[in-house]
Amino acid sequence: MTSNEANGSSKRVAVYGAGGHTGRFVVAELLRRGLDVVAVARDAAKLDPLLQSSDRVAVRAATVDDGGSLDRAFDGVTVVINCAGPFLDTAGPVASAALRVGAHYLDVTAEQPSARATIDTFGAIAGEAGLVVMPAMGFYGGLGDLLATAAMGDWDAADEIRIGIALDSWHPTAGTRITGERNQARRQVVSQGSLVPVTLPPREMDWEFPAPVLVRPVVEVPFSEIVTISSHLRAAELHNYLSRNALEDVRSDATPAPKPTDETGRSAQRFLVEAVASKGGIVRRVAVRGRDIYAFSAPLVCEAAARLLDHRAETGGAMAPGAMFEPIEFLAALESADSDFRIIQR
């Protein structure tokens, strides 16, 4: 036990991968919310020295190939947030350890196979324990799921749900590049009511986004929101599109990593995400805009974690964000947590 753990709380949040790019944003956001944090890394000595000295942070070391180290790291926490990719390698061990110690599990994966495996493997176990397992609670995954649920409103089914993601640039982290190399599975979409492999070559179209983005060429690139949305919303067609310029950025070896532009470490990157639901000729749209896709995952997943600290056991299991939280109210809470984030309803 470190000296920081002497002031332990009964409601602490563990962050696995606390030393990574997204993990650092998540730890900072939890502390901003006044929550006690257990910062977990493979090598705790490499964590920010400020964490080592904070009386709100306990620092612990653990690796995914040592289940005992994970159990010890998560002992006494209420929620575990996994920020360490590739999630195909980390989600299983980290989620398993979280459930063993009686903690809820969240991650920020964009990987469809990882999100699906987490739901299939741990949903029933979590439900029996009154715990929540929620993969893909990040920019890719959770945000699109909340927007799609908001666009659906009171509909019990839709003819089509489309998610459009416009980025002014995508400077990938080293972790994003490693994850892309690790995840070679064929991506899936919903067509004619069933999950099927995405069409190759992928569909392209011009998407008319709200101002200030307006018309942008997009390419079909399904992320983990396809898995989460299809787990609780019914649509004959479900597709996800990414602006072509962002896809070209992330595919280029010459694109540099994100560059911090302020004291928080955020980059200047801007995003706009829109969900469009259609049924019988009626179209509903909900969109949001914000800054830095990696940094934004922090208020998103931390808002979910904060709500799970007071979660009641009757609604355990594998949960999609839109199935568990009222989406517009949740998104409105993010506006309060992130000054760059805004809801745009059309």
Coordinates of C-alpha atoms in Angstrom, one line a residue:
M1 CA 0.0 0.0 0.0
T2 CA 1.3 3.5 -0.9
S3 CA 1.0 6.5 1.4
N4 CA -1.7 7.8 -0.9
E5 CA -3.9 4.9 -0.1
A6 CA -4.3 5.8 3.6
N7 CA -7.0 8.3 2.6
G8 CA -8.9 5.7 0.6
S9 CA -12.6 6.0 -0.2
S10 CA -15.3 3.4 -0.5
K11 CA -16.1 4.8 -4.0
R12 CA -12.9 4.9 -6.0
V13 CA -12.4 4.7 -9.7
A14 CA -9.4 2.7 -11.1
V15 CA -7.9 3.7 -14.4
Y16 CA -6.0 0.9 -16.2
G17 CA -3.5 2.5 -18.6
A18 CA -3.3 5.7 -16.6
G19 CA 0.0 6.6 -18.1
G20 CA -1.3 6.5 -21.7
H21 CA -2.5 9.4 -23.9
T22 CA -6.2 8.9 -23.1
G23 CA -5.6 7.6 -19.6
R24 CA -4.0 10.8 -18.5
F25 CA -7.0 12.8 -19.7
V26 CA -9.3 10.4 -17.8
V27 CA -7.3 10.6 -14.5
A28 CA -7.4 14.4 -14.8
E29 CA -11.1 14.5 -15.4
L30 CA -11.9 12.2 -12.5
L31 CA -9.8 14.4 -10.2
R32 CA -11.6 17.5 -11.6
R33 CA -14.8 15.9 -10.5
G34 CA -13.5 15.4 -7.0
L35 CA -13.3 11.6 -7.2
D36 CA -10.6 9.4 -5.7
V37 CA -8.5 7.6 -8.3
V38 CA -6.4 4.4 -8.4
A39 CA -3.9 5.0 -11.3
V40 CA -2.8 1.6 -12.7
A41 CA 0.0 1.1 -15.1
R42 CA 2.4 -1.7 -16.1
D43 CA 5.2 0.3 -14.6
A44 CA 3.9 2.6 -11.9
A45 CA 7.2 4.4 -11.7
K46 CA 6.6 5.9 -15.2
L47 CA 3.4 7.6 -14.2
D48 CA 3.4 11.4 -13.9
P49 CA 5.3 12.4 -10.7
L50 CA 2.3 14.6 -9.8
L51 CA 0.2 11.5 -9.4
Q52 CA 2.7 10.0 -7.1
S53 CA 2.4 12.9 -4.7
S54 CA -1.4 13.5 -4.9
D55 CA -3.4 12.5 -1.8
R56 CA -6.3 11.8 -4.1
V57 CA -4.5 9.2 -6.2
A58 CA -3.3 5.7 -5.3
V59 CA -0.7 4.4 -7.7
R60 CA -0.5 0.6 -8.4
A61 CA 1.2 -1.6 -10.9
A62 CA -0.5 -4.5 -12.8
T63 CA -0.2 -6.4 -16.1
V64 CA -2.8 -8.2 -18.1
D65 CA -0.8 -11.4 -18.0
D66 CA -0.9 -11.5 -14.2
G67 CA -4.5 -11.8 -13.0
G68 CA -3.3 -11.6 -9.4
S69 CA -1.7 -8.2 -10.0
L70 CA -5.0 -6.9 -11.5
D71 CA -7.0 -8.1 -8.5
R72 CA -4.7 -6.4 -6.1
A73 CA -4.7 -3.2 -8.2
F74 CA -8.5 -3.1 -8.3
D75 CA -9.1 -4.1 -4.7
G76 CA -11.5 -1.6 -3.0
V77 CA -12.6 0.2 -6.2
T78 CA -16.2 0.6 -7.4
V79 CA -15.5 1.2 -11.1
V80 CA -12.7 0.2 -13.4
I81 CA -12.0 2.2 -16.6
N82 CA -9.8 0.5 -19.1
C83 CA -7.9 3.0 -21.3
A84 CA -5.1 0.6 -22.5
G85 CA -5.3 -0.8 -26.0
P86 CA -5.2 -2.9 -28.0
F87 CA -8.5 -3.9 -26.3
L88 CA -8.5 -7.2 -28.1
D89 CA -5.6 -8.0 -25.7
T90 CA -6.6 -6.1 -22.5
A91 CA -10.4 -6.0 -22.3
G92 CA -10.8 -9.7 -21.3
P93 CA -8.3 -9.8 -18.4
V94 CA -9.2 -6.3 -17.1
A95 CA -13.0 -6.9 -17.2
S96 CA -12.6 -10.3 -15.6
A97 CA -10.5 -8.8 -12.8
A98 CA -13.0 -6.0 -12.3
L99 CA -15.9 -8.4 -11.9
R100 CA -13.9 -10.6 -9.5
V101 CA -13.4 -7.7 -7.1
G102 CA -17.0 -6.5 -7.5
A103 CA -16.4 -3.5 -9.7
H104 CA -18.2 -2.1 -12.8
Y105 CA -16.2 -2.2 -16.0
L106 CA -15.9 0.5 -18.7
D107 CA -13.6 0.9 -21.6
V108 CA -13.1 3.2 -24.6
T109 CA -12.5 0.7 -27.4
A110 CA -13.2 1.5 -31.0
E111 CA -12.6 -2.1 -31.9
Q112 CA -15.8 -4.0 -32.9
P113 CA -14.4 -7.5 -32.1
S114 CA -13.3 -6.4 -28.6
A115 CA -16.7 -4.7 -27.8
R116 CA -18.6 -7.8 -29.0
A117 CA -16.4 -10.2 -27.1
T118 CA -16.8 -8.2 -23.9
I119 CA -20.6 -8.2 -24.2
D120 CA -20.8 -11.9 -25.0
T121 CA -18.3 -13.0 -22.4
F122 CA -19.2 -10.9 -19.4
G123 CA -22.8 -9.8 -19.9
A124 CA -24.4 -12.7 -18.0
I125 CA -21.7 -12.8 -15.3
A126 CA -22.1 -9.1 -14.7
G127 CA -25.9 -9.4 -14.6
E128 CA -25.8 -12.1 -11.9
A129 CA -23.5 -10.0 -9.8
G130 CA -25.5 -6.8 -10.2
L131 CA -22.6 -5.1 -12.0
V132 CA -22.4 -3.2 -15.3
V133 CA -20.1 -4.0 -18.1
M134 CA -20.0 -1.2 -20.7
P135 CA -17.4 -1.4 -23.5
A136 CA -16.8 1.3 -26.1
M137 CA -17.7 4.3 -23.8
G138 CA -15.4 6.6 -25.8
F139 CA -15.6 9.0 -28.7
Y140 CA -15.9 6.0 -31.1
G141 CA -18.7 3.9 -29.7
G142 CA -20.5 5.6 -26.8
L143 CA -21.0 9.0 -28.4
G144 CA -22.6 7.6 -31.5
D145 CA -24.7 5.3 -29.4
L146 CA -26.1 8.2 -27.3
L147 CA -26.8 10.2 -30.4
A148 CA -28.5 7.4 -32.2
T149 CA -30.7 6.7 -29.2
A150 CA -31.6 10.4 -28.9
A151 CA -32.5 10.6 -32.6
M152 CA -34.7 7.5 -32.3
G153 CA -36.6 9.1 -29.4
D154 CA -39.9 7.2 -28.9
W155 CA -39.5 5.0 -32.0
D156 CA -39.3 1.3 -31.4
A157 CA -37.6 0.7 -34.8
A158 CA -36.2 2.6 -37.7
D159 CA -35.7 2.0 -41.4
E160 CA -32.2 3.3 -41.1
I161 CA -29.7 4.8 -38.6
R162 CA -26.6 6.6 -40.0
I163 CA -23.8 8.1 -38.0
G164 CA -21.6 10.7 -39.7
I165 CA -18.3 11.7 -38.1
A166 CA -16.5 14.8 -39.5
L167 CA -13.0 15.5 -38.2
D168 CA -10.9 18.5 -39.4
S169 CA -7.9 16.1 -38.9
W170 CA -7.0 12.9 -37.3
H171 CA -3.5 12.8 -35.8
P172 CA -3.3 9.2 -34.3
T173 CA -1.6 8.4 -31.1
A174 CA 1.0 5.5 -31.0
G175 CA -1.7 3.4 -29.3
T176 CA -4.1 4.0 -32.2
R177 CA -1.5 2.9 -34.7
I178 CA -0.7 -0.3 -32.7
T179 CA -4.4 -1.1 -32.3
G180 CA -5.0 -0.6 -36.0
E181 CA -2.2 -3.1 -36.8
R182 CA -3.6 -5.6 -34.2
N183 CA -7.3 -5.3 -35.4
Q184 CA -7.5 -6.8 -38.8
A185 CA -11.0 -8.2 -38.6
R186 CA -13.5 -7.4 -41.3
R187 CA -15.8 -4.6 -39.9
Q188 CA -19.5 -5.1 -39.7
V189 CA -22.7 -3.1 -40.3
V190 CA -26.4 -3.9 -40.1
S191 CA -28.1 -4.5 -43.4
Q192 CA -31.6 -5.9 -43.9
G193 CA -31.8 -6.3 -40.1
S194 CA -28.7 -8.5 -39.7
L195 CA -25.0 -7.9 -38.9
V196 CA -23.0 -8.4 -42.0
P197 CA -19.5 -7.6 -43.3
V198 CA -19.1 -4.1 -44.6
T199 CA -19.3 -3.7 -48.4
L200 CA -15.9 -3.6 -50.1
P201 CA -14.9 -1.2 -51.5
P202 CA -16.7 0.9 -48.8
R203 CA -19.5 3.2 -49.6
E204 CA -18.8 6.9 -50.2
M205 CA -21.1 9.8 -50.2
D206 CA -21.3 13.5 -49.5
W207 CA -22.8 14.2 -46.1
E208 CA -24.5 17.6 -45.4
F209 CA -23.4 18.3 -41.8
P210 CA -24.7 21.2 -39.7
A211 CA -22.7 24.4 -39.7
P212 CA -19.9 25.1 -39.5
V213 CA -18.8 21.9 -41.3
L214 CA -21.5 21.7 -44.0
V215 CA -20.9 19.3 -46.9
R216 CA -18.1 16.8 -46.4
P217 CA -17.1 13.7 -48.4
V218 CA -17.4 10.6 -46.1
V219 CA -16.4 6.9 -46.4
E220 CA -18.1 4.1 -44.6
V221 CA -15.9 3.1 -41.7
P222 CA -17.8 1.1 -39.0
F223 CA -16.5 1.5 -35.4
S224 CA -17.7 0.0 -32.1
E225 CA -20.9 2.0 -32.1
I226 CA -22.3 -0.6 -34.6
V227 CA -22.0 -3.2 -31.9
T228 CA -23.5 -1.1 -29.1
I229 CA -26.3 0.4 -31.1
S230 CA -27.4 -2.9 -32.6
S231 CA -27.5 -4.4 -29.1
H232 CA -30.5 -2.3 -28.1
L233 CA -31.9 -0.4 -31.1
R234 CA -33.8 -2.0 -34.0
A235 CA -33.0 -0.7 -37.5
A236 CA -33.1 -2.4 -40.8
E237 CA -29.9 -0.5 -41.8
L238 CA -27.2 0.8 -39.6
H239 CA -24.1 2.4 -41.1
N240 CA -21.2 4.6 -39.9
Y241 CA -19.3 7.2 -42.0
L242 CA -16.0 9.0 -41.4
S243 CA -14.9 12.1 -43.3
R244 CA -12.5 11.2 -46.0
N245 CA -9.7 13.6 -44.9
A246 CA -9.6 12.0 -41.5
L247 CA -9.3 8.5 -43.0
E248 CA -6.5 9.7 -45.2
D249 CA -4.7 11.2 -42.2
V250 CA -4.9 8.0 -40.0
R251 CA -3.8 5.8 -42.9
S252 CA -0.7 7.9 -43.7
D253 CA 2.5 7.0 -41.9
A254 CA 3.6 10.7 -42.2
T255 CA 0.7 12.0 -40.1
P256 CA 2.2 13.1 -36.7
A257 CA 0.8 12.4 -33.3
P258 CA -1.5 14.9 -31.6
K259 CA 0.2 18.1 -30.5
P260 CA -0.9 19.7 -27.2
T261 CA -2.0 23.3 -27.6
D262 CA -2.9 24.3 -24.0
E263 CA -2.0 23.4 -20.4
T264 CA -4.5 20.5 -20.3
G265 CA -2.7 18.7 -23.2
R266 CA -5.6 19.0 -25.6
S267 CA -4.9 19.3 -29.3
A268 CA -6.7 21.9 -31.6
Q269 CA -8.6 19.2 -33.5
R270 CA -12.3 19.7 -33.9
F271 CA -15.1 17.2 -34.5
L272 CA -18.8 17.1 -35.4
V273 CA -20.8 13.9 -35.1
E274 CA -24.4 13.5 -36.3
A275 CA -26.9 10.7 -36.0
V276 CA -29.7 10.5 -38.5
A277 CA -32.7 8.1 -37.9
S278 CA -35.4 7.7 -40.6
K279 CA -38.7 5.9 -40.6
G280 CA -41.5 6.0 -43.2
G281 CA -40.1 9.2 -44.7
I282 CA -39.7 11.0 -41.4
V283 CA -36.1 12.0 -40.6
R284 CA -34.7 12.9 -37.1
R285 CA -31.2 14.4 -36.6
V286 CA -29.1 15.0 -33.5
A287 CA -25.6 16.3 -33.7
V288 CA -22.8 17.5 -31.4
R289 CA -19.5 19.3 -31.9
G290 CA -16.4 19.5 -29.8
R291 CA -12.6 19.4 -29.6
D292 CA -10.0 16.6 -29.5
I293 CA -11.4 13.1 -29.9
Y294 CA -9.0 11.6 -27.4
A295 CA -9.5 14.2 -24.7
F296 CA -13.3 14.2 -25.2
S297 CA -13.4 10.5 -24.3
A298 CA -12.5 11.5 -20.8
P299 CA -15.6 13.5 -19.8
L300 CA -17.7 10.9 -21.7
V301 CA -16.4 7.8 -19.9
C302 CA -16.0 9.7 -16.5
E303 CA -19.7 10.8 -16.6
A304 CA -20.7 7.2 -17.0
A305 CA -18.3 6.1 -14.2
A306 CA -19.7 8.8 -11.8
R307 CA -23.2 7.6 -12.4
L308 CA -22.2 4.0 -11.8
L309 CA -20.8 4.9 -8.4
D310 CA -24.4 5.1 -7.2
H311 CA -25.7 2.3 -9.4
R312 CA -28.4 -0.1 -8.1
A313 CA -27.9 -3.8 -8.7
E314 CA -31.3 -4.4 -10.4
T315 CA -30.0 -3.3 -13.8
G316 CA -26.7 -5.2 -14.2
G317 CA -25.2 -6.9 -17.2
A318 CA -23.7 -5.7 -20.5
M319 CA -25.2 -2.3 -21.2
A320 CA -25.0 0.1 -24.1
P321 CA -24.9 3.8 -23.0
G322 CA -28.2 4.7 -24.7
A323 CA -29.9 1.7 -23.0
M324 CA -28.8 2.8 -19.5
F325 CA -28.7 6.6 -19.6
E326 CA -31.3 9.1 -20.9
P327 CA -29.2 10.3 -23.9
I328 CA -30.1 14.0 -24.1
E329 CA -29.8 14.5 -20.3
F330 CA -26.4 12.7 -20.4
L331 CA -25.2 14.8 -23.3
A332 CA -26.3 18.0 -21.6
A333 CA -24.2 17.0 -18.6
L334 CA -21.2 16.7 -20.9
E335 CA -21.8 20.4 -21.9
S336 CA -21.3 21.3 -18.3
A337 CA -18.1 19.2 -18.1
D338 CA -16.5 20.3 -21.3
S339 CA -16.6 23.9 -22.4
D340 CA -15.9 23.0 -26.0
F341 CA -18.8 20.5 -26.3
R342 CA -22.2 21.5 -27.7
I343 CA -25.4 19.7 -28.6
I344 CA -26.8 20.7 -32.0
Q345 CA -30.4 19.5 -32.5
R346 CA -31.9 19.8 -36.0

